[in-house]
Amino acid sequence: MIIKNIGRLVGIVPEGVLRKEGPAQGETGTLENAWLRVEDGHIAAFGPMATCPSVDGEKAVDAGGGMLMPGFCDSHTHVVYAGSRDGEFLDKINGLSYEEIAARGGGILNSSDLLHRTSEEDLYRQSMVRVQEMMEKGTVALEIKSGYGLNPADELKMLRVIRRIGRSVPATVRSTFLGAHAVGRGYTHEAYVQTVIDLLPEAARWADFVDVFCDEGFFTVEDTARILEAAEGLLVPKIHANELAVSGGVQVGVRYGALSVDHLERTTDAEIEALKGSATMPTMLPGSSFFLGLPYGRAKDYIKAGLGVALASDYNPGSSPSGDMRFVMAQGCIKMRLTPVEAFNAVTLNSAYAMGLSQELGSITVGKKAALILTRPGWDLTKIAYQYQTPFIQQVIL
Ligand code: NIG
Ligand code: FE
């Protein structure tokens, strides 16, 4: 397939660049009036229209002057869940905090009860509706976590559903074992941490990553270290850190070679220092800040310190019931004061890095998967973030 008359090709990155850090986060390669060829689902070549090859029998797509960009990569989601938590929405409106709702039996345990009562088939069907919607909105790769099972059988049920989703959609799916999301019903804290540890070898057959909700009222730095210690050689960590408090989650994540540390609504300079020189991608989830009324992450300070930043949706029923990565990008600009290019890199290459996929996704690079968004004519990165609700997608190419 060849795509012709591309008004602007955006997100061109040389082979081997796996993330954008510091000043580089504000830069991306661009080509005006371009063509791009796809072979076997991968980007085979691209160039200026003046050099557009004509090959007989090739399917041609006329972009009509639209912009072509890599699709969104969403490195942090909880889209496999049962039912909804709209029952808690009124409590939230009436002023109860995330912690207060959880303390009343709402929150993660509420989702866990619902999931327990939902068949695997039904869980798959409900989750697929969300993944389908995300793909229509331009998401071409996503990470999905377990963490609403909270006992071995239900955690594995979630991991099987995640694998099945990955096999049934054209988007690339990565899977994370988040047994340590909350203490499951009927367990003491200590017994539950041990249950998570005991489950690691089996979980590693299904998942790519291990995650711990290292935060006030959930799991401590010591719990996290024990779980990550046991996971060494089995699963690479991605950590929930610093959402509700300055938790120490960043430091313990970096210590165990986490691929990403996520949330970071509450960070001090110590977290930024800890991340310098590491392979860990700080990942912020503005959808949770928006929905829960939390501070937005200090993305700009991370970039000033020479680090890269990824943004993801955190799509889940309790703190971010949306998987709209365009809205995430817009919030990156509007609320976190990222430039449109910084926000774009945060939702493409850097978020691909944060799920170990930036060798194959996240930029316009020969050899990478053709997982692309073709915009309507007249759109550019600034307008996508600025005019943040007007439909801009002409076609998602997957
Ligand atoms: O990333 N913070 C922990 N986990 C999710 C929320 C899960 C839920 O409330 O269902 C999050 O925000
Ligand atoms: Fe999360």
Tab-separated table of C-alpha atoms and ligand atoms in Angstrom:
chain	number	residue	atom	x	y	z
A	1	MET	CA	0.000	0.000	0.000
A	2	ILE	CA	1.182	3.498	-0.744
A	3	ILE	CA	-0.167	6.626	0.941
A	4	LYS	CA	0.166	9.669	-1.303
A	5	ASN	CA	-0.425	13.389	-0.942
A	6	ILE	CA	0.379	13.498	2.740
A	7	GLY	CA	0.308	17.183	3.678
A	8	ARG	CA	2.815	16.620	6.438
A	9	LEU	CA	4.525	13.493	7.706
A	10	VAL	CA	5.258	13.933	11.417
A	11	GLY	CA	7.202	11.855	13.924
A	12	ILE	CA	10.143	10.852	11.734
A	13	VAL	CA	12.844	9.464	13.989
A	14	PRO	CA	16.119	7.800	12.990
A	15	GLU	CA	16.438	4.083	13.626
A	16	GLY	CA	17.793	3.280	17.060
A	17	VAL	CA	16.370	6.313	18.876
A	18	LEU	CA	14.211	4.607	21.487
A	19	ARG	CA	13.127	7.594	23.582
A	20	LYS	CA	13.281	11.383	23.563
A	21	GLU	CA	14.817	13.089	26.575
A	22	GLY	CA	15.484	16.670	27.612
A	23	PRO	CA	15.578	19.127	24.690
A	24	ALA	CA	15.064	16.242	22.222
A	25	GLN	CA	11.563	15.765	23.609
A	26	GLY	CA	10.676	19.063	21.960
A	27	GLU	CA	11.857	17.959	18.516
A	28	THR	CA	10.528	15.647	15.856
A	29	GLY	CA	11.281	15.007	12.202
A	30	THR	CA	8.793	16.412	9.700
A	31	LEU	CA	8.418	16.176	5.929
A	32	GLU	CA	5.986	18.327	3.948
A	33	ASN	CA	4.140	16.857	0.938
A	34	ALA	CA	5.125	13.264	1.332
A	35	TRP	CA	4.339	9.679	0.431
A	36	LEU	CA	4.808	6.569	2.553
A	37	ARG	CA	4.817	2.917	1.531
A	38	VAL	CA	3.625	0.060	3.713
A	39	GLU	CA	4.740	-3.514	3.071
A	40	ASP	CA	3.644	-6.494	5.159
A	41	GLY	CA	2.259	-4.142	7.775
A	42	HIS	CA	5.525	-2.256	8.195
A	43	ILE	CA	6.818	1.102	7.031
A	44	ALA	CA	8.941	0.269	3.988
A	45	ALA	CA	9.883	3.725	2.691
A	46	PHE	CA	8.808	7.360	2.564
A	47	GLY	CA	9.857	10.520	0.814
A	48	PRO	CA	8.760	13.808	-0.766
A	49	MET	CA	5.936	13.689	-3.336
A	50	ALA	CA	8.356	14.754	-6.091
A	51	THR	CA	9.959	11.314	-5.759
A	52	CYS	CA	6.725	9.347	-5.363
A	53	PRO	CA	7.156	5.930	-6.972
A	54	SER	CA	4.343	4.423	-8.996
A	55	VAL	CA	4.070	0.698	-8.661
A	56	ASP	CA	1.498	-1.287	-10.632
A	57	GLY	CA	-1.048	-3.156	-8.627
A	58	GLU	CA	-0.234	-1.313	-5.425
A	59	LYS	CA	-3.156	-0.071	-3.369
A	60	ALA	CA	-2.961	3.714	-3.236
A	61	VAL	CA	-4.515	5.812	-0.491
A	62	ASP	CA	-4.888	9.507	-1.220
A	63	ALA	CA	-4.287	11.351	2.046
A	64	GLY	CA	-5.806	14.478	0.526
A	65	GLY	CA	-3.303	16.682	2.303
A	66	GLY	CA	-3.951	15.218	5.751
A	67	MET	CA	-1.156	14.817	8.281
A	68	LEU	CA	0.244	11.319	8.835
A	69	MET	CA	1.622	10.534	12.287
A	70	PRO	CA	2.389	7.480	14.404
A	71	GLY	CA	-0.654	6.266	16.321
A	72	PHE	CA	-0.977	6.769	20.063
A	73	CYS	CA	0.767	4.356	22.420
A	74	ASP	CA	-0.953	4.030	25.782
A	75	SER	CA	1.496	2.524	28.248
A	76	HIS	CA	-0.765	2.408	31.317
A	77	THR	CA	-4.350	1.158	31.345
A	78	HIS	CA	-6.706	-0.961	33.402
A	79	VAL	CA	-9.270	-1.505	30.622
A	80	VAL	CA	-10.065	-5.055	31.656
A	81	TYR	CA	-12.700	-4.534	34.317
A	82	ALA	CA	-16.276	-5.561	34.935
A	83	GLY	CA	-19.255	-3.234	35.015
A	84	SER	CA	-18.610	0.310	36.075
A	85	ARG	CA	-18.199	2.443	39.169
A	86	ASP	CA	-20.718	5.060	38.163
A	87	GLY	CA	-22.424	4.369	41.490
A	88	GLU	CA	-19.486	6.090	43.189
A	89	PHE	CA	-19.604	9.068	40.889
A	90	LEU	CA	-22.186	10.871	43.010
A	91	ASP	CA	-20.101	10.288	46.161
A	92	LYS	CA	-17.196	11.838	44.347
A	93	ILE	CA	-19.272	14.809	43.194
A	94	ASN	CA	-20.442	15.246	46.769
A	95	GLY	CA	-16.840	15.623	47.845
A	96	LEU	CA	-15.596	12.230	48.951
A	97	SER	CA	-11.950	11.609	48.055
A	98	TYR	CA	-10.605	8.528	46.268
A	99	GLU	CA	-9.357	7.233	49.624
A	100	GLU	CA	-12.702	7.889	51.351
A	101	ILE	CA	-14.643	6.079	48.635
A	102	ALA	CA	-12.255	3.126	48.927
A	103	ALA	CA	-12.612	3.098	52.726
A	104	ARG	CA	-16.402	2.745	52.339
A	105	GLY	CA	-16.029	-0.476	50.348
A	106	GLY	CA	-16.008	1.311	47.010
A	107	GLY	CA	-12.937	1.648	44.871
A	108	ILE	CA	-10.752	-1.193	43.699
A	109	LEU	CA	-12.455	-3.771	45.961
A	110	ASN	CA	-15.813	-2.862	44.465
A	111	SER	CA	-14.429	-3.590	40.984
A	112	SER	CA	-12.894	-6.775	42.321
A	113	ASP	CA	-16.255	-8.030	43.630
A	114	LEU	CA	-17.880	-7.258	40.285
A	115	LEU	CA	-15.110	-9.006	38.389
A	116	HIS	CA	-15.392	-12.075	40.600
A	117	ARG	CA	-19.058	-12.424	39.627
A	118	THR	CA	-18.416	-11.873	35.911
A	119	SER	CA	-17.622	-14.770	33.596
A	120	GLU	CA	-14.389	-14.752	31.627
A	121	GLU	CA	-16.348	-14.511	28.400
A	122	ASP	CA	-18.363	-11.554	29.604
A	123	LEU	CA	-15.238	-9.819	30.943
A	124	TYR	CA	-13.613	-10.230	27.537
A	125	ARG	CA	-16.679	-8.838	25.754
A	126	GLN	CA	-16.998	-5.804	28.044
A	127	SER	CA	-13.298	-5.002	27.796
A	128	MET	CA	-13.224	-5.368	24.021
A	129	VAL	CA	-15.802	-2.592	23.704
A	130	ARG	CA	-13.342	-0.246	25.411
A	131	VAL	CA	-10.345	-1.395	23.392
A	132	GLN	CA	-12.332	-0.974	20.179
A	133	GLU	CA	-13.208	2.581	21.165
A	134	MET	CA	-9.567	3.335	21.957
A	135	MET	CA	-8.438	2.073	18.553
A	136	GLU	CA	-11.042	4.218	16.832
A	137	LYS	CA	-9.551	7.174	18.682
A	138	GLY	CA	-6.090	6.382	17.386
A	139	THR	CA	-4.519	4.078	19.979
A	140	VAL	CA	-2.373	1.490	18.218
A	141	ALA	CA	-0.610	-0.057	21.219
A	142	LEU	CA	-1.661	-0.413	24.820
A	143	GLU	CA	-0.580	-1.957	28.058
A	144	ILE	CA	-3.301	-3.582	30.178
A	145	LYS	CA	-2.957	-4.483	33.849
A	146	SER	CA	-4.570	-7.127	35.989
A	147	GLY	CA	-5.332	-6.020	39.535
A	148	TYR	CA	-9.086	-6.391	39.936
A	149	GLY	CA	-8.843	-10.119	40.597
A	150	LEU	CA	-6.993	-9.905	43.913
A	151	ASN	CA	-6.913	-13.671	44.368
A	152	PRO	CA	-4.947	-16.164	42.264
A	153	ALA	CA	-7.882	-17.500	40.235
A	154	ASP	CA	-9.312	-14.109	39.338
A	155	GLU	CA	-5.907	-12.534	38.632
A	156	LEU	CA	-5.184	-15.340	36.169
A	157	LYS	CA	-8.646	-14.899	34.670
A	158	MET	CA	-7.728	-11.276	33.952
A	159	LEU	CA	-4.359	-12.207	32.467
A	160	ARG	CA	-6.020	-14.726	30.140
A	161	VAL	CA	-8.508	-12.084	29.023
A	162	ILE	CA	-5.660	-9.625	28.341
A	163	ARG	CA	-3.891	-12.229	26.213
A	164	ARG	CA	-7.095	-12.985	24.324
A	165	ILE	CA	-7.620	-9.296	23.611
A	166	GLY	CA	-4.063	-9.049	22.306
A	167	ARG	CA	-4.764	-11.916	19.937
A	168	SER	CA	-8.010	-10.476	18.648
A	169	VAL	CA	-7.126	-6.857	17.874
A	170	PRO	CA	-4.665	-5.343	15.383
A	171	ALA	CA	-3.295	-3.062	18.102
A	172	THR	CA	-0.250	-4.322	20.018
A	173	VAL	CA	-1.070	-5.318	23.608
A	174	ARG	CA	1.347	-5.678	26.531
A	175	SER	CA	0.275	-7.303	29.761
A	176	THR	CA	1.091	-6.431	33.362
A	177	PHE	CA	0.520	-8.475	36.511
A	178	LEU	CA	-0.736	-5.995	39.112
A	179	GLY	CA	-1.696	-8.459	41.835
A	180	ALA	CA	-0.472	-5.862	44.345
A	181	HIS	CA	-3.190	-3.342	43.498
A	182	ALA	CA	-5.057	-3.686	46.797
A	183	VAL	CA	-5.227	-6.367	49.475
A	184	GLY	CA	-7.764	-8.952	48.310
A	185	ARG	CA	-10.792	-9.721	50.462
A	186	GLY	CA	-10.226	-12.303	53.168
A	187	TYR	CA	-6.444	-11.810	53.341
A	188	THR	CA	-4.300	-10.054	55.885
A	189	HIS	CA	-1.888	-7.574	54.318
A	190	GLU	CA	1.061	-9.890	54.976
A	191	ALA	CA	-0.678	-13.006	53.653
A	192	TYR	CA	-1.719	-11.159	50.526
A	193	VAL	CA	1.786	-9.924	49.714
A	194	GLN	CA	2.988	-13.521	50.049
A	195	THR	CA	0.161	-14.706	47.781
A	196	VAL	CA	1.266	-12.212	45.125
A	197	ILE	CA	4.854	-13.411	45.436
A	198	ASP	CA	3.801	-17.049	45.161
A	199	LEU	CA	1.794	-16.263	42.050
A	200	LEU	CA	4.699	-14.602	40.205
A	201	PRO	CA	6.013	-17.680	38.348
A	202	GLU	CA	2.559	-18.502	36.978
A	203	ALA	CA	1.804	-14.846	36.202
A	204	ALA	CA	5.073	-14.658	34.278
A	205	ARG	CA	3.663	-17.171	31.783
A	206	TRP	CA	0.981	-14.653	30.887
A	207	ALA	CA	2.364	-11.177	31.545
A	208	ASP	CA	5.286	-9.034	30.378
A	209	PHE	CA	5.526	-6.810	33.444
A	210	VAL	CA	4.864	-6.684	37.171
A	211	ASP	CA	3.368	-3.642	38.864
A	212	VAL	CA	2.809	-2.631	42.497
A	213	PHE	CA	0.555	0.173	43.748
A	214	CYS	CA	3.262	1.619	45.993
A	215	ASP	CA	1.344	4.335	47.758
A	216	GLU	CA	-0.133	5.444	51.047
A	217	GLY	CA	-2.788	3.017	52.243
A	218	PHE	CA	-1.899	0.380	49.645
A	219	PHE	CA	1.606	-1.188	49.496
A	220	THR	CA	4.762	0.029	51.194
A	221	VAL	CA	8.256	0.411	49.791
A	222	GLU	CA	9.191	-2.743	51.738
A	223	ASP	CA	6.315	-4.732	50.177
A	224	THR	CA	7.311	-3.411	46.774
A	225	ALA	CA	10.960	-4.367	47.232
A	226	ARG	CA	9.991	-7.888	48.308
A	227	ILE	CA	7.741	-8.364	45.296
A	228	LEU	CA	10.290	-6.926	42.852
A	229	GLU	CA	13.054	-9.017	44.387
A	230	ALA	CA	10.980	-12.142	43.820
A	231	ALA	CA	10.085	-11.019	40.304
A	232	GLU	CA	13.698	-10.599	39.212
A	233	GLY	CA	14.367	-12.678	36.124
A	234	LEU	CA	10.623	-13.242	35.682
A	235	LEU	CA	8.947	-9.907	35.013
A	236	VAL	CA	10.208	-6.365	34.422
A	237	PRO	CA	8.684	-3.814	36.843
A	238	LYS	CA	6.414	-0.872	36.082
A	239	ILE	CA	5.377	0.898	39.272
A	240	HIS	CA	2.384	2.936	40.463
A	241	ALA	CA	4.093	5.638	42.523
A	242	ASN	CA	3.372	8.979	44.156
A	243	GLU	CA	-0.306	9.310	43.277
A	244	LEU	CA	-1.656	9.784	46.784
A	245	ALA	CA	1.565	10.661	48.626
A	246	VAL	CA	5.322	10.947	48.129
A	247	SER	CA	5.659	7.200	48.472
A	248	GLY	CA	9.245	6.204	47.748
A	249	GLY	CA	7.874	4.237	44.824
A	250	VAL	CA	10.056	6.026	42.293
A	251	GLN	CA	13.265	5.184	44.116
A	252	VAL	CA	12.387	1.530	44.683
A	253	GLY	CA	11.282	1.255	41.044
A	254	VAL	CA	14.570	2.682	39.774
A	255	ARG	CA	16.496	0.403	42.145
A	256	TYR	CA	14.882	-2.676	40.579
A	257	GLY	CA	15.255	-1.478	36.993
A	258	ALA	CA	11.630	-0.492	36.393
A	259	LEU	CA	10.835	0.295	32.791
A	260	SER	CA	8.532	3.055	33.993
A	261	VAL	CA	7.296	4.711	37.167
A	262	ASP	CA	3.794	6.015	36.737
A	263	HIS	CA	1.427	8.649	38.181
A	264	LEU	CA	3.895	11.052	39.914
A	265	GLU	CA	1.188	13.552	40.787
A	266	ARG	CA	3.200	14.243	43.932
A	267	THR	CA	6.888	14.565	43.331
A	268	THR	CA	9.733	16.377	44.906
A	269	ASP	CA	13.121	17.099	43.379
A	270	ALA	CA	14.391	13.870	44.967
A	271	GLU	CA	12.323	11.805	42.513
A	272	ILE	CA	13.714	13.744	39.569
A	273	GLU	CA	17.246	13.183	40.887
A	274	ALA	CA	16.599	9.464	41.357
A	275	LEU	CA	15.532	9.089	37.750
A	276	LYS	CA	18.564	10.794	36.205
A	277	GLY	CA	20.766	8.377	34.310
A	278	SER	CA	18.283	5.516	34.684
A	279	ALA	CA	16.494	3.509	32.008
A	280	THR	CA	13.181	4.228	33.755
A	281	MET	CA	10.578	6.365	31.965
A	282	PRO	CA	8.647	8.770	34.209
A	283	THR	CA	5.046	8.457	33.092
A	284	MET	CA	2.256	10.830	33.993
A	285	LEU	CA	-1.463	10.240	33.794
A	286	PRO	CA	-3.238	13.577	33.460
A	287	GLY	CA	-6.620	11.856	33.131
A	288	SER	CA	-6.377	10.871	36.815
A	289	SER	CA	-5.377	14.364	37.853
A	290	PHE	CA	-8.399	15.663	35.949
A	291	PHE	CA	-10.889	13.148	37.294
A	292	LEU	CA	-9.681	13.072	40.904
A	293	GLY	CA	-8.723	16.727	41.148
A	294	LEU	CA	-5.097	15.891	41.946
A	295	PRO	CA	-2.111	18.053	41.047
A	296	TYR	CA	-0.788	17.538	37.530
A	297	GLY	CA	2.678	16.013	37.296
A	298	ARG	CA	5.696	18.287	36.962
A	299	ALA	CA	6.420	17.130	33.429
A	300	LYS	CA	8.218	20.312	32.474
A	301	ASP	CA	10.685	20.020	35.375
A	302	TYR	CA	11.542	16.461	34.377
A	303	ILE	CA	12.310	17.583	30.840
A	304	LYS	CA	14.352	20.532	32.112
A	305	ALA	CA	16.365	18.045	34.142
A	306	GLY	CA	17.225	16.212	30.923
A	307	LEU	CA	14.727	13.376	31.358
A	308	GLY	CA	12.028	12.167	29.014
A	309	VAL	CA	8.379	12.009	29.959
A	310	ALA	CA	5.617	9.704	28.765
A	311	LEU	CA	1.894	10.319	29.094
A	312	ALA	CA	-0.747	7.602	29.283
A	313	SER	CA	-4.487	7.391	29.917
A	314	ASP	CA	-4.700	5.175	33.041
A	315	TYR	CA	-8.112	4.145	31.638
A	316	ASN	CA	-9.888	2.567	34.644
A	317	PRO	CA	-13.278	2.791	36.362
A	318	GLY	CA	-12.112	4.655	39.474
A	319	SER	CA	-9.703	7.405	38.567
A	320	SER	CA	-9.772	7.841	34.806
A	321	PRO	CA	-12.763	6.468	32.925
A	322	SER	CA	-11.385	7.499	29.538
A	323	GLY	CA	-8.853	6.086	27.115
A	324	ASP	CA	-8.783	9.119	24.865
A	325	MET	CA	-5.099	9.745	24.181
A	326	ARG	CA	-5.824	12.899	22.217
A	327	PHE	CA	-7.352	14.345	25.376
A	328	VAL	CA	-4.281	13.163	27.288
A	329	MET	CA	-2.078	14.993	24.802
A	330	ALA	CA	-4.223	18.130	25.104
A	331	GLN	CA	-3.995	18.016	28.892
A	332	GLY	CA	-0.237	17.635	28.583
A	333	CYS	CA	-0.223	20.979	26.793
A	334	ILE	CA	-2.990	22.807	28.639
A	335	LYS	CA	-2.358	21.615	32.186
A	336	MET	CA	1.290	20.556	32.177
A	337	ARG	CA	2.547	23.240	29.805
A	338	LEU	CA	4.203	20.836	27.439
A	339	THR	CA	4.645	22.096	23.894
A	340	PRO	CA	2.559	20.200	21.324
A	341	VAL	CA	5.702	18.395	20.114
A	342	GLU	CA	6.736	17.470	23.685
A	343	ALA	CA	3.232	16.134	24.331
A	344	PHE	CA	3.238	14.297	20.995
A	345	ASN	CA	6.519	12.532	21.841
A	346	ALA	CA	5.073	11.733	25.260
A	347	VAL	CA	2.093	9.867	23.755
A	348	THR	CA	4.007	8.129	20.966
A	349	LEU	CA	7.718	7.266	21.179
A	350	ASN	CA	8.162	7.701	24.936
A	351	SER	CA	4.985	5.819	25.801
A	352	ALA	CA	6.063	3.047	23.410
A	353	TYR	CA	9.375	2.959	25.329
A	354	ALA	CA	7.454	2.725	28.614
A	355	MET	CA	6.036	-0.626	27.501
A	356	GLY	CA	9.159	-1.910	25.795
A	357	LEU	CA	7.830	-1.339	22.301
A	358	SER	CA	9.798	1.593	20.944
A	359	GLN	CA	11.899	-0.695	18.722
A	360	GLU	CA	8.760	-1.383	16.698
A	361	LEU	CA	6.302	1.441	17.352
A	362	GLY	CA	5.990	5.116	18.248
A	363	SER	CA	7.572	6.864	15.267
A	364	ILE	CA	7.850	7.067	11.505
A	365	THR	CA	10.913	4.897	10.998
A	366	VAL	CA	11.540	2.388	8.228
A	367	GLY	CA	10.964	-1.113	9.581
A	368	LYS	CA	8.528	-0.104	12.313
A	369	LYS	CA	4.920	-1.233	12.303
A	370	ALA	CA	2.615	0.835	10.134
A	371	ALA	CA	0.421	1.841	13.053
A	372	LEU	CA	-0.585	5.304	11.976
A	373	ILE	CA	-3.125	8.077	12.211
A	374	LEU	CA	-4.077	9.918	9.049
A	375	THR	CA	-5.707	13.201	9.990
A	376	ARG	CA	-8.256	15.203	8.084
A	377	PRO	CA	-6.766	17.947	5.909
A	378	GLY	CA	-5.707	21.083	7.758
A	379	TRP	CA	-4.616	19.480	11.025
A	380	ASP	CA	-1.244	19.774	12.738
A	381	LEU	CA	0.034	18.813	16.199
A	382	THR	CA	-0.811	22.190	17.699
A	383	LYS	CA	-4.385	22.103	16.463
A	384	ILE	CA	-4.914	18.556	17.761
A	385	ALA	CA	-4.141	19.766	21.290
A	386	TYR	CA	-5.638	23.237	20.978
A	387	GLN	CA	-8.972	22.417	19.385
A	388	TYR	CA	-9.112	19.399	21.592
A	389	GLN	CA	-12.599	18.106	20.931
A	390	THR	CA	-13.066	18.538	17.209
A	391	PRO	CA	-12.797	15.206	15.367
A	392	PHE	CA	-9.453	15.127	13.550
A	393	ILE	CA	-8.977	11.544	12.427
A	394	GLN	CA	-9.565	10.604	8.798
A	395	GLN	CA	-8.350	7.032	9.196
A	396	VAL	CA	-6.472	4.865	11.668
A	397	ILE	CA	-4.117	2.563	9.780
A	398	LEU	CA	-3.321	-0.630	11.652
B	1	NIG	O1	-3.981	3.986	38.403
B	1	NIG	N1	-3.996	3.993	41.541
B	1	NIG	C1	-4.287	2.817	41.431
B	1	NIG	N2	-4.921	2.239	40.443
B	1	NIG	C2	-5.705	2.914	39.481
B	1	NIG	C3	-7.084	3.159	39.945
B	1	NIG	C4	-7.789	1.913	40.039
B	1	NIG	C5	-9.221	2.040	40.451
B	1	NIG	O2	-9.591	2.958	41.198
B	1	NIG	O3	-9.985	1.182	40.001
B	1	NIG	C6	-5.006	4.163	39.026
B	1	NIG	O4	-5.449	5.273	39.249
B	2	FE	FE	-3.133	2.916	37.104
